[in-house]
Amino acid sequence: MNRRPVFLISCLAFGFAFLYVPIISMIVFSFNKSRLATVWGGFSTDWYWRLLDNEQIIEAAILSLQIAFVSASVATIIGTLAGIALARFKRFRGRTLFSGMVTAPLIMPEVITGISMLMMFIVMAEWIGWPSERGFTTITIAHITFSLTYVATIVQSRLSDADLAIEEAALDLGSRPWQVLWDVTLPVISPAIVTGWLLAFTISLDDVVITSFTTGPGSTTLPILIWSKVKLGVTPDINALATIIVLVVGVVVVTASLILNRFERQRELDTQRALQNGG
Amino acid sequence: MTRPAPSTSRMRTWFDLSGWRDLLIAIPYGWLLAFFLLPFAIVIAMSFAVTVVDSPPFAFLEEWPYLRLDNYARLFGEDLFVRAFLVSMLNALITTLICLVIGFPMALCLTRVSRSWRNVLLMLVILPFWTSFLLRVYAWIGLMGTNSWFNKGLTTLVNAFLPAEMALRSIQMTNTNFAVILVMVYTYLPFMVLPLYANLERLDRTLDEAALDLGSKPWQVFRDITLPLSVPGIIAGGLLVFIPASGELIIPSLVGNAADPMIGRVISDQFASARDWPMASAVAVALLFILVFPMIAYNHFEARAAQRERGEP
């Protein structure tokens, strides 16, 4: 069967055009001279320079990065524990509820998660006086909660692929269970942990809905700021901001995945070599 | 301190035996109970509460029957809510079907290209998922505006088929239901392509070749072999698109028709503008109730797929 699947390839091309034309158009128009965001008026990089002077945007970006860093780091720790628990402990009390709680936020409509988080914070403030105000802490807690489930899922699937025999061997050779976890299990899942952290970071950086429910006065993250601007219409400075965000995220993600790929291939080669030498 | 006190050493033994395991489970378990399950319990309780003019604007019933069902009665009685649910489900369903029609050939083609190309193309499918959701919606707002090159091009194209006296100056795209579906298809397409690809990639290609050798036409092979075998992928991808699409808030808020809102927007409006928190909670509970079944179905299919991958029956 050497016929080229012309139909399939044109479908693929159409799909990619559909996915990328809007983004490319946005990037092109960020260099537009005209105030009208969608009518071409000549080349200019003005909008980029103006962004640098916009303190509101810079402040929001810094807050977003801080929240993303803290929430991704905590979510990675808790999510990794959850993933290990699900992959390695087949039986413990309340496992069904646990695995349900780990997978549910993945597909739950964000508006439900957001509103329930907000109501909890409000009711808690009434009953026990905490949190006294909404802002950095409440946004971060909300972000941790929904991004830890992504980390847990990635770690869990990595672990179910991994070989149990090494861990068992370490146990037989007299390691304590927690030593096995630290010396054997964690290194095996380290690529999954890195991927999970990156995913948690970008999800937090990107989130609008849940943040809009859990934020308070004075805590405007970048997506919330963009949202309030976009509601008023399309402007060239958002095009410029969007271009920067898309390019930065794109470069980071592509680089990270290339490095992880190479790391993974190296590990596979090493394992093969070790097996050949041993046998 | 030369020797650990007896209690410390007992602690250490306990930790070596089972403590580390309990601790490992307890940390994520406790977090999820406190910040995932508890909030839901509160929303459910709130949906039975009374709206009052106060801050915060609700009160739980203090006496029998404790549960006030008025909010749920309004769900079925008021046009706004019934319509919103119907519009949401319909929009989500159409979005899912269009994603399937566009995504299936894409996924199939991805399994047929060479290995090196495949990695690059897969990366290109995933990449938009990593870049900002809000900005992808924003990009379409620009494209759909009446002055944009895209709208002008589309208008010219449509005018080519219309008699000259009916020619359009531009197409009204923003603030319509069409825009909501278009942008939802755009943002959720990767969710359809990836599970489909994962499914199609595992299919045994020798079956195709056998059928071709026995005289089947390519489209017959597709209909009789590829399509039936890809049903698990279609279901996984479909649910992954349908569930978030039905509760979508940002897309209808930005490009949708405000007179005909989707359910996510109704929840948010009830909460923020109407300040009727119990009603907002009731709508959220109802949406969750509708979506619980597809969610369970999704979990079920995922668990089965994971089992198959490990080679268990």
Coordinates of C-alpha atoms in Angstrom, one line a residue:
Chain A
M1 CA 0.0 0.0 0.0
N2 CA 2.1 2.9 -1.2
R3 CA -0.6 5.3 -2.3
R4 CA -0.3 8.6 -0.6
P5 CA -3.4 9.3 1.5
V6 CA -4.1 12.6 -0.2
F7 CA -7.4 13.0 1.5
L8 CA -6.0 12.4 4.9
I9 CA -3.1 14.7 4.4
S10 CA -5.3 17.6 3.2
C11 CA -7.5 17.0 6.3
L12 CA -4.4 17.3 8.5
A13 CA -3.3 20.4 6.7
F14 CA -6.7 22.0 7.1
G15 CA -6.7 21.1 10.8
F16 CA -3.4 22.7 11.4
A17 CA -4.4 25.8 9.4
F18 CA -7.5 26.0 11.6
L19 CA -5.3 25.7 14.7
Y20 CA -2.6 28.1 13.7
V21 CA -4.1 30.8 11.4
P22 CA -5.7 32.7 14.3
I23 CA -2.5 32.7 16.3
I24 CA -0.4 33.8 13.4
S25 CA -2.9 36.5 12.5
M26 CA -2.7 37.8 16.0
I27 CA 1.1 37.9 15.9
V28 CA 1.1 39.7 12.6
F29 CA -1.3 42.4 13.8
S30 CA 0.8 43.0 17.0
F31 CA 3.2 44.7 14.6
N32 CA 0.4 46.9 13.2
K33 CA 0.9 50.6 13.3
S34 CA -2.8 51.4 13.3
R35 CA -4.9 51.8 16.5
L36 CA -7.5 49.6 14.9
A37 CA -6.4 46.2 15.8
T38 CA -7.6 44.4 12.7
V39 CA -6.9 46.8 9.8
W40 CA -3.3 46.9 8.6
G41 CA -1.7 50.3 8.8
G42 CA 2.0 49.6 8.4
F43 CA 4.8 48.0 10.4
S44 CA 5.7 49.2 13.9
T45 CA 6.9 47.8 17.2
D46 CA 5.3 50.6 19.2
W47 CA 2.9 48.4 21.1
Y48 CA 5.7 46.4 22.5
W49 CA 7.5 49.4 23.9
R50 CA 4.3 50.7 25.4
L51 CA 3.8 47.4 27.2
L52 CA 7.0 48.0 29.1
D53 CA 5.7 51.3 30.4
N54 CA 2.4 49.8 31.5
E55 CA 2.9 49.2 35.2
Q56 CA -0.5 47.6 35.6
I57 CA 0.4 44.8 33.2
I58 CA 3.9 44.3 34.6
E59 CA 2.5 44.0 38.2
A60 CA -0.2 41.6 37.1
A61 CA 2.4 39.5 35.3
I62 CA 4.7 39.3 38.4
L63 CA 1.7 38.3 40.6
S64 CA 0.8 35.6 38.1
L65 CA 4.3 34.2 38.0
Q66 CA 4.5 34.2 41.8
I67 CA 1.2 32.3 42.1
A68 CA 2.2 29.9 39.3
F69 CA 5.5 29.2 40.9
V70 CA 4.2 28.5 44.4
S71 CA 1.1 26.6 43.3
A72 CA 3.0 24.4 40.8
S73 CA 5.7 23.5 43.4
V74 CA 3.2 22.6 46.1
A75 CA 0.9 20.8 43.6
T76 CA 3.9 18.8 42.3
I77 CA 4.7 17.5 45.8
I78 CA 1.1 16.6 46.8
G79 CA 0.3 15.4 43.3
T80 CA 3.4 13.1 43.2
L81 CA 2.4 11.6 46.6
A82 CA -1.1 11.0 45.3
G83 CA 0.2 9.4 42.1
I84 CA 2.5 7.1 44.0
A85 CA -0.4 6.2 46.4
L86 CA -2.7 5.3 43.5
A87 CA -0.1 3.4 41.5
R88 CA 1.6 1.4 44.3
F89 CA -1.1 0.9 47.0
K90 CA -3.8 -1.2 45.5
R91 CA -5.8 -1.4 48.7
F92 CA -6.4 1.2 51.4
R93 CA -9.5 2.5 53.2
G94 CA -11.3 5.0 51.0
R95 CA -9.3 4.3 47.8
T96 CA -12.4 4.6 45.5
L97 CA -13.2 8.1 46.9
F98 CA -9.6 9.1 46.7
S99 CA -9.1 8.1 43.0
G100 CA -12.4 9.8 42.3
M101 CA -11.3 13.0 43.9
V102 CA -8.0 12.8 41.9
T103 CA -9.6 12.4 38.5
A104 CA -12.7 14.5 38.9
P105 CA -11.1 18.0 38.7
L106 CA -9.5 17.1 35.4
I107 CA -12.9 17.1 33.6
M108 CA -15.0 19.1 36.0
P109 CA -16.3 22.3 34.3
E110 CA -14.2 25.1 35.8
V111 CA -17.2 27.2 36.7
I112 CA -18.3 24.6 39.2
T113 CA -14.9 24.2 40.8
G114 CA -14.5 27.9 41.0
I115 CA -17.9 28.6 42.5
S116 CA -17.5 25.9 45.1
M117 CA -14.1 27.1 46.1
L118 CA -15.4 30.6 46.5
M119 CA -18.3 29.5 48.6
M120 CA -16.1 27.4 50.8
F121 CA -13.7 30.4 51.4
I122 CA -16.7 32.6 52.3
V123 CA -18.4 30.1 54.6
M124 CA -15.0 29.3 56.3
A125 CA -14.4 33.1 56.8
E126 CA -17.9 33.3 58.5
W127 CA -17.3 30.2 60.7
I128 CA -13.6 30.2 61.6
G129 CA -12.5 33.6 60.5
W130 CA -10.1 32.3 57.9
P131 CA -9.4 33.3 55.1
S132 CA -9.9 36.9 56.3
E133 CA -9.5 38.2 52.8
R134 CA -9.3 36.7 49.3
G135 CA -6.2 37.2 47.2
F136 CA -2.8 35.5 46.8
T137 CA -3.5 32.7 49.3
T138 CA -6.9 31.7 48.2
I139 CA -6.0 31.8 44.5
T140 CA -2.9 29.7 45.2
I141 CA -4.9 27.1 47.2
A142 CA -7.4 26.8 44.4
H143 CA -4.7 26.4 41.8
I144 CA -2.9 23.8 43.8
T145 CA -6.1 21.8 44.1
F146 CA -6.9 21.5 40.4
S147 CA -3.3 21.3 39.2
L148 CA -2.3 18.5 41.6
T149 CA -4.6 16.2 39.8
Y150 CA -2.7 16.7 36.5
V151 CA 0.5 15.9 38.3
A152 CA -1.0 12.8 40.0
T153 CA -2.3 11.5 36.7
I154 CA 1.0 11.9 34.9
V155 CA 3.0 10.3 37.8
Q156 CA 0.6 7.5 38.2
S157 CA 0.7 6.5 34.5
R158 CA 4.5 6.7 34.5
L159 CA 4.6 4.4 37.5
S160 CA 2.3 1.8 36.1
D161 CA 4.6 1.6 33.1
A162 CA 7.7 1.3 35.3
D163 CA 9.0 -2.1 36.4
L164 CA 8.1 -3.1 40.0
A165 CA 11.0 -5.6 40.0
I166 CA 13.6 -3.0 40.9
E167 CA 11.7 -1.8 43.9
E168 CA 11.1 -5.3 45.0
A169 CA 14.8 -6.1 44.6
A170 CA 15.7 -3.1 46.7
L171 CA 13.3 -4.2 49.4
D172 CA 14.7 -7.8 49.3
L173 CA 18.2 -6.3 49.7
G174 CA 17.2 -4.7 53.0
S175 CA 16.2 -1.2 52.1
R176 CA 13.5 0.5 54.2
P177 CA 10.3 1.2 52.2
W178 CA 10.8 4.9 52.4
Q179 CA 14.4 4.5 51.2
V180 CA 13.1 2.6 48.2
L181 CA 10.7 5.5 47.5
W182 CA 13.5 8.0 47.8
D183 CA 16.3 6.1 46.0
V184 CA 14.5 4.0 43.4
T185 CA 11.0 5.3 42.8
L186 CA 11.6 9.0 42.7
P187 CA 14.5 8.9 40.2
V188 CA 12.3 6.7 37.9
I189 CA 9.5 9.2 37.9
S190 CA 11.6 12.3 37.7
P191 CA 10.7 13.1 34.1
A192 CA 7.0 12.8 35.0
I193 CA 7.6 15.1 37.9
V194 CA 9.2 17.7 35.7
T195 CA 6.4 17.5 33.1
G196 CA 3.9 17.7 35.9
W197 CA 5.5 20.8 37.3
L198 CA 5.6 22.5 33.9
L199 CA 2.0 21.6 33.3
A200 CA 0.9 22.9 36.7
F201 CA 2.8 26.1 36.1
T202 CA 1.3 26.8 32.7
I203 CA -2.2 25.9 33.9
S204 CA -1.9 28.2 36.8
L205 CA -0.5 31.0 34.7
D206 CA -3.3 30.6 32.2
D207 CA -6.3 30.2 34.5
V208 CA -9.1 32.7 34.3
V209 CA -12.3 31.1 35.6
I210 CA -11.2 29.7 38.9
T211 CA -9.0 32.7 39.6
S212 CA -11.9 35.1 38.9
F213 CA -13.9 33.4 41.6
T214 CA -11.2 33.1 44.2
T215 CA -9.5 36.5 43.7
G216 CA -10.1 39.5 45.9
P217 CA -9.7 43.3 45.5
G218 CA -6.1 44.2 44.7
S219 CA -5.1 40.8 43.4
T220 CA -5.3 41.0 39.6
T221 CA -3.5 38.3 37.8
L222 CA -2.5 38.7 34.2
P223 CA -5.3 36.6 32.7
I224 CA -7.9 38.5 34.8
L225 CA -6.4 41.8 33.6
I226 CA -6.5 40.6 30.0
W227 CA -10.0 39.3 30.4
S228 CA -11.3 42.7 31.7
K229 CA -9.5 44.4 28.7
V230 CA -10.8 41.9 26.1
K231 CA -14.4 42.4 27.3
L232 CA -14.0 46.0 26.1
G233 CA -12.7 45.0 22.7
V234 CA -9.6 44.1 20.7
T235 CA -6.6 46.4 21.1
P236 CA -3.2 46.2 19.5
D237 CA -1.4 46.2 22.9
I238 CA -3.1 43.0 23.9
N239 CA -2.0 41.6 20.5
A240 CA 1.6 42.4 21.5
L241 CA 1.2 41.0 25.0
A242 CA -0.4 37.8 23.6
T243 CA 2.5 37.4 21.1
I244 CA 5.0 37.6 23.9
I245 CA 3.2 35.1 26.0
V246 CA 2.6 32.7 23.1
L247 CA 6.2 32.8 22.0
V248 CA 7.7 32.4 25.5
V249 CA 5.4 29.5 26.4
G250 CA 6.0 27.9 23.0
V251 CA 9.8 28.1 23.2
V252 CA 9.8 26.8 26.8
V253 CA 7.5 23.9 26.1
V254 CA 9.3 22.8 22.9
T255 CA 12.7 23.0 24.6
A256 CA 11.5 21.2 27.7
S257 CA 10.0 18.4 25.7
L258 CA 13.1 18.0 23.5
I259 CA 15.2 17.7 26.7
L260 CA 12.9 15.3 28.3
N261 CA 12.8 13.2 25.1
R262 CA 16.6 13.0 24.9
F263 CA 16.7 12.2 28.7
E264 CA 14.2 9.4 28.2
R265 CA 16.0 7.9 25.2
Q266 CA 19.3 8.0 27.1
R267 CA 17.7 6.1 30.0
E268 CA 16.2 3.5 27.6
L269 CA 19.7 3.0 26.1
D270 CA 21.3 2.7 29.5
T271 CA 18.7 0.1 30.6
Q272 CA 19.3 -1.9 27.4
R273 CA 23.0 -1.8 27.8
A274 CA 22.8 -2.8 31.5
L275 CA 20.6 -5.7 30.6
Q276 CA 23.0 -6.9 27.8
N277 CA 26.0 -6.7 30.1
G278 CA 24.2 -8.5 32.9
G279 CA 22.9 -11.3 30.6
Chain B
M1 CA 22.3 12.6 73.0
T2 CA 24.0 9.3 72.5
R3 CA 21.0 7.0 72.3
P4 CA 17.5 7.9 70.9
A5 CA 14.9 8.0 73.6
P6 CA 12.6 4.9 73.6
S7 CA 9.7 6.9 72.2
T8 CA 11.7 8.1 69.3
S9 CA 12.9 4.6 68.4
R10 CA 9.3 3.3 68.6
M11 CA 8.4 6.2 66.4
R12 CA 11.1 5.2 64.0
T13 CA 9.9 1.5 63.9
W14 CA 6.4 2.6 63.3
F15 CA 7.6 4.9 60.5
D16 CA 9.6 2.2 58.9
L17 CA 6.8 -0.3 59.0
S18 CA 3.7 1.6 58.0
G19 CA 3.9 5.2 58.9
W20 CA 5.6 6.4 55.7
R21 CA 2.8 4.8 53.8
D22 CA 0.0 6.3 55.8
L23 CA 1.7 9.7 55.6
L24 CA 2.1 9.4 51.9
I25 CA -1.6 8.7 51.5
A26 CA -2.8 11.1 54.2
I27 CA -1.3 14.3 52.7
P28 CA -3.0 14.3 49.3
Y29 CA -6.1 12.7 50.8
G30 CA -6.4 15.4 53.5
W31 CA -5.9 18.2 51.0
L32 CA -8.5 16.9 48.6
L33 CA -11.0 16.4 51.3
A34 CA -10.5 19.9 52.6
F35 CA -10.4 21.8 49.3
F36 CA -12.3 19.6 46.9
L37 CA -15.0 17.6 48.7
L38 CA -15.8 20.1 51.4
P39 CA -16.5 22.9 48.9
F40 CA -18.9 20.6 47.1
A41 CA -20.7 19.8 50.3
I42 CA -21.0 23.5 50.9
V43 CA -22.4 24.2 47.5
I44 CA -25.0 21.5 47.9
A45 CA -26.0 22.9 51.3
M46 CA -26.1 26.4 49.8
S47 CA -28.5 25.3 47.1
F48 CA -31.1 24.6 49.9
A49 CA -30.5 27.9 51.6
V50 CA -32.5 31.2 51.5
T51 CA -31.4 34.4 49.8
V52 CA -31.3 37.3 52.2
V53 CA -30.3 40.9 51.9
D54 CA -27.1 40.7 53.9
S55 CA -23.4 40.0 53.5
P56 CA -22.9 37.2 52.6
P57 CA -26.4 37.1 51.1
F58 CA -27.7 33.7 52.3
A59 CA -29.0 32.0 55.4
F60 CA -29.4 28.3 56.1
L61 CA -32.9 27.2 57.3
E62 CA -32.8 26.9 61.1
E63 CA -35.9 24.6 61.5
W64 CA -37.6 21.7 59.9
P65 CA -37.6 20.8 57.0
Y66 CA -34.1 22.4 56.6
L67 CA -34.1 21.8 52.9
R68 CA -35.7 24.5 50.8
L69 CA -36.5 23.1 47.4
D70 CA -37.7 26.4 45.8
N71 CA -34.5 26.8 43.9
Y72 CA -34.8 23.5 42.2
A73 CA -38.4 24.2 41.4
R74 CA -37.3 27.4 39.7
L75 CA -34.8 25.4 37.6
F76 CA -37.7 23.6 35.9
G77 CA -40.2 26.4 36.0
E78 CA -38.3 29.4 34.7
D79 CA -37.6 29.8 31.0
L80 CA -34.1 31.3 31.6
F81 CA -32.8 28.1 33.2
V82 CA -34.5 25.6 31.0
R83 CA -33.3 27.4 27.9
A84 CA -29.8 27.8 29.2
F85 CA -29.5 24.1 29.9
L86 CA -30.9 23.2 26.4
V87 CA -28.6 25.7 24.6
S88 CA -25.6 24.4 26.6
M89 CA -26.2 20.8 25.9
L90 CA -26.9 21.5 22.2
N91 CA -23.9 23.7 21.8
A92 CA -21.7 21.1 23.5
L93 CA -23.1 18.3 21.4
I94 CA -22.6 20.2 18.1
T95 CA -19.1 21.1 19.1
T96 CA -18.3 17.5 19.9
L97 CA -19.6 16.3 16.6
I98 CA -17.6 18.9 14.6
C99 CA -14.5 18.2 16.6
L100 CA -14.9 14.5 15.7
V101 CA -15.4 15.2 12.0
I102 CA -12.3 17.4 11.9
G103 CA -10.2 15.5 14.4
F104 CA -10.7 11.9 13.2
P105 CA -9.0 12.3 9.8
M106 CA -6.2 14.3 11.6
A107 CA -5.6 11.6 14.1
L108 CA -5.8 8.9 11.4
C109 CA -3.3 10.8 9.3
L110 CA -1.0 11.2 12.2
T111 CA -0.7 7.4 12.5
R112 CA 0.3 7.1 8.8
V113 CA 3.2 9.6 8.7
S114 CA 6.8 8.7 9.4
R115 CA 8.0 8.6 12.9
S116 CA 10.1 11.7 12.8
W117 CA 7.2 13.7 11.3
R118 CA 4.8 12.3 13.7
N119 CA 6.6 13.7 16.8
V120 CA 6.8 17.1 15.2
L121 CA 3.1 17.1 14.3
L122 CA 2.0 15.7 17.6
M123 CA 3.9 18.5 19.3
L124 CA 2.0 21.0 17.0
V125 CA -1.3 19.5 18.2
I126 CA -0.4 19.8 21.8
L127 CA 1.3 23.3 21.6
P128 CA -1.9 25.3 21.4
F129 CA -3.1 23.5 24.6
W130 CA -0.1 24.9 26.4
T131 CA -0.5 28.4 25.2
S132 CA -3.1 30.6 26.8
F133 CA -6.7 29.6 26.5
L134 CA -7.9 33.2 26.9
L135 CA -5.6 34.4 24.1
R136 CA -6.8 31.7 21.7
V137 CA -10.3 33.0 22.2
Y138 CA -9.0 36.5 21.9
A139 CA -7.4 35.7 18.5
W140 CA -10.7 34.7 17.2
I141 CA -12.4 37.9 18.4
G142 CA -9.9 39.7 16.1
L143 CA -10.6 37.4 13.2
M144 CA -14.4 37.6 13.5
G145 CA -14.6 41.4 13.7
T146 CA -16.4 43.0 10.8
N147 CA -13.2 44.8 9.6
S148 CA -10.9 41.8 9.7
W149 CA -9.3 40.2 6.7
F150 CA -10.9 36.9 7.6
N151 CA -14.4 38.3 7.8
K152 CA -13.9 40.3 4.5
G153 CA -12.6 37.1 2.8
L154 CA -15.5 35.1 4.0
T155 CA -17.9 37.8 2.9
T156 CA -16.4 37.9 -0.5
L157 CA -16.7 34.1 -0.7
V158 CA -20.3 34.1 0.4
N159 CA -21.1 37.0 -2.0
A160 CA -19.8 34.9 -4.9
F161 CA -22.8 32.6 -4.4
L162 CA -25.3 35.3 -3.8
P163 CA -27.1 37.5 -6.4
A164 CA -25.6 41.0 -6.5
E165 CA -28.5 42.7 -4.9
M166 CA -28.3 40.5 -1.9
A167 CA -24.6 41.0 -1.4
L168 CA -23.4 41.3 2.2
R169 CA -21.1 44.1 3.4
S170 CA -19.8 41.9 6.2
I171 CA -20.9 38.9 8.3
Q172 CA -22.1 39.4 11.8
M173 CA -20.1 36.7 13.6
T174 CA -19.3 37.9 17.1
N175 CA -22.1 37.7 19.7
T176 CA -23.8 34.8 18.0
N177 CA -24.2 31.2 18.9
F178 CA -22.2 30.3 15.7
A179 CA -19.2 32.1 17.2
V180 CA -19.5 30.2 20.4
I181 CA -19.4 26.8 18.6
L182 CA -16.6 27.9 16.3
V183 CA -14.4 29.0 19.1
M184 CA -15.2 26.0 21.2
V185 CA -14.3 23.7 18.3
Y186 CA -11.1 25.6 18.0
T187 CA -10.1 25.4 21.7
Y188 CA -11.2 21.8 22.3
L189 CA -10.0 20.2 19.1
P190 CA -6.7 18.9 20.6
F191 CA -8.8 17.1 23.3
M192 CA -10.4 15.1 20.5
V193 CA -7.3 14.5 18.4
L194 CA -5.0 13.2 21.2
P195 CA -7.2 10.3 22.6
L196 CA -8.2 9.4 19.1
Y197 CA -4.6 9.2 18.0
A198 CA -3.7 7.1 21.1
N199 CA -6.4 4.7 20.2
L200 CA -5.8 4.5 16.4
E201 CA -2.1 4.1 16.9
R202 CA -2.6 0.8 18.7
L203 CA -4.7 -0.7 15.9
D204 CA -3.3 -3.6 14.1
R205 CA -2.5 -2.4 10.5
T206 CA -2.3 -6.0 9.2
L207 CA -6.1 -6.2 9.4
D208 CA -6.3 -3.3 6.9
E209 CA -3.9 -5.0 4.6
A210 CA -5.7 -8.3 4.8
A211 CA -9.0 -6.6 3.9
L212 CA -7.4 -4.7 1.0
D213 CA -5.9 -7.9 -0.3
L214 CA -9.3 -9.6 -0.1
G215 CA -10.6 -6.9 -2.3
S216 CA -12.1 -4.3 0.0
K217 CA -12.1 -0.7 -1.1
P218 CA -10.3 1.8 1.2
W219 CA -13.6 3.3 2.4
Q220 CA -14.9 -0.1 3.1
V221 CA -11.8 -0.9 5.2
F222 CA -12.5 2.4 7.1
R223 CA -16.2 1.6 7.6
D224 CA -15.8 -2.1 8.6
I225 CA -12.5 -2.1 10.5
T226 CA -11.0 1.2 11.5
L227 CA -14.2 2.9 12.6
P228 CA -15.6 0.1 14.8
L229 CA -12.2 -0.5 16.4
S230 CA -11.8 3.2 17.2
V231 CA -15.0 3.5 19.2
P232 CA -13.2 3.7 22.6
G233 CA -11.1 6.6 21.3
I234 CA -14.2 8.3 19.9
I235 CA -16.0 8.0 23.3
A236 CA -12.9 9.2 25.3
G237 CA -12.4 12.2 23.0
G238 CA -16.1 13.0 22.8
L239 CA -16.5 13.1 26.5
L240 CA -13.3 15.1 26.9
V241 CA -14.8 17.7 24.6
F242 CA -18.4 17.5 25.7
I243 CA -18.0 17.8 29.5
P244 CA -16.0 21.0 29.6
A245 CA -17.8 22.5 26.6
S246 CA -21.2 22.2 28.3
G247 CA -20.0 24.2 31.3
E248 CA -18.0 26.7 29.3
L249 CA -18.0 30.3 30.7
I250 CA -15.3 32.4 29.0
I251 CA -16.2 31.7 25.4
P252 CA -19.9 32.5 25.6
S253 CA -19.1 35.5 27.8
L254 CA -16.7 36.9 25.2
V255 CA -18.2 35.9 21.8
G256 CA -21.7 34.7 22.7
N257 CA -25.1 36.1 22.5
A258 CA -26.0 37.6 25.9
A259 CA -29.7 37.2 25.3
D260 CA -29.3 33.4 25.0
P261 CA -26.7 32.5 27.6
M262 CA -25.1 29.1 28.3
I263 CA -25.3 27.5 31.7
G264 CA -21.8 28.6 32.9
R265 CA -22.7 32.2 32.3
V266 CA -26.0 31.8 34.1
I267 CA -24.2 30.4 37.2
S268 CA -21.7 33.3 37.1
D269 CA -24.5 35.9 36.5
Q270 CA -26.7 34.6 39.3
F271 CA -23.7 34.7 41.6
A272 CA -22.1 38.0 40.7
S273 CA -24.9 40.3 39.3
A274 CA -28.1 38.9 40.8
R275 CA -26.3 38.0 44.1
D276 CA -28.6 35.0 44.4
W277 CA -26.0 32.5 45.7
P278 CA -28.4 29.7 46.6
M279 CA -29.8 29.8 43.0
A280 CA -26.3 29.9 41.5
S281 CA -25.5 26.8 43.7
A282 CA -28.7 25.0 42.6
V283 CA -27.8 25.6 38.9
A284 CA -24.3 24.3 39.6
V285 CA -25.5 21.2 41.4
A286 CA -27.9 20.5 38.5
L287 CA -25.2 20.9 35.9
L288 CA -23.0 18.6 38.0
F289 CA -25.8 16.1 38.2
I290 CA -26.2 16.0 34.5
L291 CA -22.4 15.7 33.9
V292 CA -21.8 13.0 36.6
F293 CA -23.0 10.3 34.3
P294 CA -20.7 11.1 31.3
M295 CA -17.8 11.6 33.9
I296 CA -18.3 8.2 35.4
A297 CA -18.5 6.8 31.8
Y298 CA -15.2 8.5 31.0
N299 CA -13.5 7.1 34.1
H300 CA -14.8 3.7 33.3
F301 CA -13.4 3.8 29.7
E302 CA -10.1 5.2 30.8
A303 CA -9.7 2.4 33.4
R304 CA -10.5 -0.2 30.8
A305 CA -8.1 1.3 28.3
A306 CA -5.3 1.3 31.0
Q307 CA -6.1 -2.3 31.8
R308 CA -5.8 -3.2 28.1
E309 CA -2.5 -1.4 27.8
R310 CA -1.1 -3.5 30.7
G311 CA -2.3 -6.6 28.9
E312 CA -4.9 -7.5 31.5
P313 CA -8.2 -8.9 30.2

